[in-house]
mmCIF file of C-alpha atoms in Angstrom:
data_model
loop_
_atom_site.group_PDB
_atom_site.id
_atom_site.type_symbol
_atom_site.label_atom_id
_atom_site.label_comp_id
_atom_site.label_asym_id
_atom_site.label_seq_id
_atom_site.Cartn_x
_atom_site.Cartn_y
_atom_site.Cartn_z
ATOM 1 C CA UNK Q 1 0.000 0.000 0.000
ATOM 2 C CA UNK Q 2 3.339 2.222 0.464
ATOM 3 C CA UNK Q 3 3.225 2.747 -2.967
ATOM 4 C CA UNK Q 4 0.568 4.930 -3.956
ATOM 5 C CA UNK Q 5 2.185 7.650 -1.842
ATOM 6 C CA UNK Q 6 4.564 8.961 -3.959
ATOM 7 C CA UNK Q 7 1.968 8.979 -6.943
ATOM 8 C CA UNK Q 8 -0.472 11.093 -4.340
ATOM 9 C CA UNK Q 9 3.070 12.671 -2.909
ATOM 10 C CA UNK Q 10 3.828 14.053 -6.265
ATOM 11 C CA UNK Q 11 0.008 15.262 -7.246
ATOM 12 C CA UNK Q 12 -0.701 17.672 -4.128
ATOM 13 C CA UNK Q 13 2.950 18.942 -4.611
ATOM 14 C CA UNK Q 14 2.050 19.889 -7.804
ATOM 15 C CA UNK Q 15 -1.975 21.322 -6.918
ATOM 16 C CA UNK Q 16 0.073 23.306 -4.177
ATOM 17 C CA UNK Q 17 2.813 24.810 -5.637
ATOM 18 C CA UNK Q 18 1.280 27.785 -7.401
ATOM 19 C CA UNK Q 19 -0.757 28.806 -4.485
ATOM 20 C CA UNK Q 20 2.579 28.451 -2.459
ATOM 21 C CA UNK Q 21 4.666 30.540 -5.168
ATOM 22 C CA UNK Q 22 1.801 33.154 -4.949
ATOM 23 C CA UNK Q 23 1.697 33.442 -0.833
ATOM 24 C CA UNK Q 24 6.200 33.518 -1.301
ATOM 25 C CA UNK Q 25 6.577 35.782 -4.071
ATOM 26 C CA UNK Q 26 3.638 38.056 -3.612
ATOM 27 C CA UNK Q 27 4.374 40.737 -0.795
ATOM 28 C CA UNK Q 28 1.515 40.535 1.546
ATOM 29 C CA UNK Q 29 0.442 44.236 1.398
ATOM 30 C CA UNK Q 30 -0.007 44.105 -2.335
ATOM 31 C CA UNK Q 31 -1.191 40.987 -1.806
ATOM 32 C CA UNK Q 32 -3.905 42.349 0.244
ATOM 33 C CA UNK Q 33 -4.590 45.719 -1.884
ATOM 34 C CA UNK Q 34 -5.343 43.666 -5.299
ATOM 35 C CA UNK Q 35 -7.886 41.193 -2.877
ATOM 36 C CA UNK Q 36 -9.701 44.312 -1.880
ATOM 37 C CA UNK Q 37 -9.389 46.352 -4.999
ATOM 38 C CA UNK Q 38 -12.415 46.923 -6.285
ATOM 39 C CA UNK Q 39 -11.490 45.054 -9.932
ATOM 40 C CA UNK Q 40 -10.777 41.714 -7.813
ATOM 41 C CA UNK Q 41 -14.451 42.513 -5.457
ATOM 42 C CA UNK Q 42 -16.321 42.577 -8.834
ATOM 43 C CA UNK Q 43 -14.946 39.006 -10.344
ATOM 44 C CA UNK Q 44 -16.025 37.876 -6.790
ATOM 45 C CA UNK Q 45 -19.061 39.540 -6.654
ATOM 46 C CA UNK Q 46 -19.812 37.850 -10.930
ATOM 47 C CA UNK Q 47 -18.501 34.502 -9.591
ATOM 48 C CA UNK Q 48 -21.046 34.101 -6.560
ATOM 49 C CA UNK Q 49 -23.930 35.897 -8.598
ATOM 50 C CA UNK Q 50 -23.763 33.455 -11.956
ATOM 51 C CA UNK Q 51 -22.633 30.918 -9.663
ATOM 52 C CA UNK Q 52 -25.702 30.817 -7.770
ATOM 53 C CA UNK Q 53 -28.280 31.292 -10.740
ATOM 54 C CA UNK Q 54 -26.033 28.138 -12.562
ATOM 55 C CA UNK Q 55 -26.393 25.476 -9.755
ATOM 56 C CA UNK Q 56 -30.408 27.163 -9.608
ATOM 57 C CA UNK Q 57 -30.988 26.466 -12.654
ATOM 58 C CA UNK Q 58 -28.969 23.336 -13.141
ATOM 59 C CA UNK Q 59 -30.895 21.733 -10.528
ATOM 60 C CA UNK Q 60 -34.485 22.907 -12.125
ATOM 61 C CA UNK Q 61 -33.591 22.006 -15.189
ATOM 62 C CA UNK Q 62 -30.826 18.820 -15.072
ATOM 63 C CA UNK Q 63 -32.905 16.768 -12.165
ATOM 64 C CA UNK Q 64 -35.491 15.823 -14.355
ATOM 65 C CA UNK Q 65 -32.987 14.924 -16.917
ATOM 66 C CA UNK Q 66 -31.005 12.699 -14.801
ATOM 67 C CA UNK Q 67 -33.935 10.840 -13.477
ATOM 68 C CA UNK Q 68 -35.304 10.504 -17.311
ATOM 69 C CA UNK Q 69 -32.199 8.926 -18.279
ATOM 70 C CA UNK Q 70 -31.995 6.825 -15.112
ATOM 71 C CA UNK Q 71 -35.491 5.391 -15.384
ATOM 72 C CA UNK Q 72 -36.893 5.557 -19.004
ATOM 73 C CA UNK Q 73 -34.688 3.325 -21.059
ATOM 74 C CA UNK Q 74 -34.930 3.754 -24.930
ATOM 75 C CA UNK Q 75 -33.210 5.726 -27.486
ATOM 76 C CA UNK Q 76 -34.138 9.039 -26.546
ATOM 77 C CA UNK Q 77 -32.678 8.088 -23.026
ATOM 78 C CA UNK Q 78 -30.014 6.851 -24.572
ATOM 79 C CA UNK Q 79 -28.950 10.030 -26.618
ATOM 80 C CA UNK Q 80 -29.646 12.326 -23.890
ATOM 81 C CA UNK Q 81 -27.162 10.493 -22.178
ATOM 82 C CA UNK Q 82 -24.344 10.648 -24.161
ATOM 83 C CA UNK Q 83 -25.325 14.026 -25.366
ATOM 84 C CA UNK Q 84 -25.054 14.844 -21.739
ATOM 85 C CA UNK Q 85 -21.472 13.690 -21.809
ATOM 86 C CA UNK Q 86 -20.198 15.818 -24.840
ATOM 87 C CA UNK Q 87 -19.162 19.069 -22.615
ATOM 88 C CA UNK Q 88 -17.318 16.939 -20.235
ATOM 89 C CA UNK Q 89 -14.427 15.851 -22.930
ATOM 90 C CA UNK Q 90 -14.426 18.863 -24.990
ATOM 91 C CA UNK Q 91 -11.505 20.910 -24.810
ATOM 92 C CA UNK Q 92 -12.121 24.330 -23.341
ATOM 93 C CA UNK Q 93 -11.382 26.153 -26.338
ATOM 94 C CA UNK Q 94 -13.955 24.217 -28.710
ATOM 95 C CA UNK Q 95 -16.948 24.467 -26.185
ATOM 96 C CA UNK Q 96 -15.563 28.405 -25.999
ATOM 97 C CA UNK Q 97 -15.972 28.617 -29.891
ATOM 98 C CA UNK Q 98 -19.260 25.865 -30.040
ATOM 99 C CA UNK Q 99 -21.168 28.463 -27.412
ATOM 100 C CA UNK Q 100 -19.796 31.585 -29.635
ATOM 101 C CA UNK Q 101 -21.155 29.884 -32.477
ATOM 102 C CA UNK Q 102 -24.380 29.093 -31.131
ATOM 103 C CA UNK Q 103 -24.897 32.487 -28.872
ATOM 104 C CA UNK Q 104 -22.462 34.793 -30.478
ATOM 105 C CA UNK Q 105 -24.083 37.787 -32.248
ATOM 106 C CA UNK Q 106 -23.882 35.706 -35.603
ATOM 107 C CA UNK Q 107 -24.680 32.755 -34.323
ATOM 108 C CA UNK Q 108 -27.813 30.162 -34.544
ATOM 109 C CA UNK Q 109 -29.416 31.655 -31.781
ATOM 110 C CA UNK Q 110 -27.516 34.787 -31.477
ATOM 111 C CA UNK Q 111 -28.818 36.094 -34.584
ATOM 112 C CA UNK Q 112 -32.234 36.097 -33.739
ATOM 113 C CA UNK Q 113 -31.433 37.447 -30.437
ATOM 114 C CA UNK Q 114 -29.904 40.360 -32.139
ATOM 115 C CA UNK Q 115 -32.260 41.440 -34.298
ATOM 116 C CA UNK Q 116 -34.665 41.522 -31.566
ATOM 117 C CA UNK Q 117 -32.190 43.619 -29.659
ATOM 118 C CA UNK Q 118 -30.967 40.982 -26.918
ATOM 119 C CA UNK Q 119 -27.260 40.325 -26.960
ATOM 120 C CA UNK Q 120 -25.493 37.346 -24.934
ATOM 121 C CA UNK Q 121 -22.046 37.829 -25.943
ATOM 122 C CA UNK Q 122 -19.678 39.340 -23.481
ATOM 123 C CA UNK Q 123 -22.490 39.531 -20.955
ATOM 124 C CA UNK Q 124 -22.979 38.002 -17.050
ATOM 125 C CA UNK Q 125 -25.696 35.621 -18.890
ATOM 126 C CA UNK Q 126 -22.957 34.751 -21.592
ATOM 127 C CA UNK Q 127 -21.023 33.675 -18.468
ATOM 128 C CA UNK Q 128 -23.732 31.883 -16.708
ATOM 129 C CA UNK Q 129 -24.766 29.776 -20.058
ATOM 130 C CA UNK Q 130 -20.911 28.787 -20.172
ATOM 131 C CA UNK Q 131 -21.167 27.283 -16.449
ATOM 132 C CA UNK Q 132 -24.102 25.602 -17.273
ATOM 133 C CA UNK Q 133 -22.762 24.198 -20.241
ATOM 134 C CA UNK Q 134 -19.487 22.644 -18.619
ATOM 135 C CA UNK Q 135 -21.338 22.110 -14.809
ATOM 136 C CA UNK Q 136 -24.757 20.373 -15.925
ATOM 137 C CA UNK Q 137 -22.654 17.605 -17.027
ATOM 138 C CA UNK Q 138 -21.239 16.465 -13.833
ATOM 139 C CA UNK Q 139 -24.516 17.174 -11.955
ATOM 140 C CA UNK Q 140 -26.443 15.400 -13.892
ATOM 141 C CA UNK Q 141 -24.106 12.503 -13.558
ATOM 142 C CA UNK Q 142 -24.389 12.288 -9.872
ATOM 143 C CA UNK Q 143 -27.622 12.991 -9.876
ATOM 144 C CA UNK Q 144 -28.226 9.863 -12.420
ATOM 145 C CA UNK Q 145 -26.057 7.580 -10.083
ATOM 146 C CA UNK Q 146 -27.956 9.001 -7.047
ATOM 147 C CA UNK Q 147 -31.113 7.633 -8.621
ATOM 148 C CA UNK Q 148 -29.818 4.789 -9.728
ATOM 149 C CA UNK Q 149 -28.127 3.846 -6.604
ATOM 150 C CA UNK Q 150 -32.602 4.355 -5.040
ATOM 151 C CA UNK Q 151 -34.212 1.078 -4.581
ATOM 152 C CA UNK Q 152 -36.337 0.872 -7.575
ATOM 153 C CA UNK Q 153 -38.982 0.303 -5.694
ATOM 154 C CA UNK Q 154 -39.224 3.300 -3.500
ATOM 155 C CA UNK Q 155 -39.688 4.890 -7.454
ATOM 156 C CA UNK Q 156 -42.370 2.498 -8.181
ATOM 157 C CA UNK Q 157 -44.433 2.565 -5.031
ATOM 158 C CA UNK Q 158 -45.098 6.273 -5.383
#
């Protein structure tokens, strides 16, 4: 069992070592100026605010997905499924471009949204449809295992 510590040794070095180069080489009074300037307050401020309406509408919209899949085999299951899996092994950079293509002022739906004077690009609801794209994955993975892991029939009962 002595052996999987170095592997595990190695990984945490290498998840701590930026946030230890920041806290050496960053002096802690500029350190705590940019934390409290008011750029830095606003990303915070952005993060929590489309964080919270992502998970909100994540959960609205990706529970009754994952029970779907979980419950109803068949080929639209089946689809959904792995069409739920696409975002999770896309590079960054192509689900970047696939969103810009889709929501970008000349894209499919970013087009229309134009012309009737809405724009998404660039925008806190550009951000928010990003974090749903990449984080709806993985929810409604767990979510799917949660119900499958449910006695079926608790599900059948009710």
């Amino acid at each position: 069992m002595a052996y999987i510590y170095l592997p595990i040794s190695i990984l945490i070095f290498f998840l701590l070592i930026p946030f230890i180069s920041l806290i050496i080489k960053t002096p802690l009074n500029i350190m705590v100026a940019e934390i409290t300037s008011s750029p830095a307050i606003n990303a915070l401020l952005l993060s929590i605010i489309s964080s919270s309406v992502t998970v909100v509408i994540t959960f609205l919209f990706g529970t009754p997905l994952a029970y779907y899949i979980a419950f109803k085999k068949g080929k639209i299951s089946t689809f959904a499924e792995y069409l739920v899996d696409i975002p999770a092994v896309l590079p960054p950079a192509v689900a970047g471009i696939a969103l810009l293509m889709a929501f970008g002022r000349e894209g499919i739906i970013g087009k229309f949204l134009s012309s009737i004077g809405i724009q998404i690009s660039f925008t806190v609801i550009a951000v928010i449809l990003a974090q749903i794209f990449i984080s709806s994955t993985y929810y409604i993975k767990v979510a799917y295992s949660s119900f499958m892991s449910v006695d079926r029939t608790i599900w059948e009962e009710s």
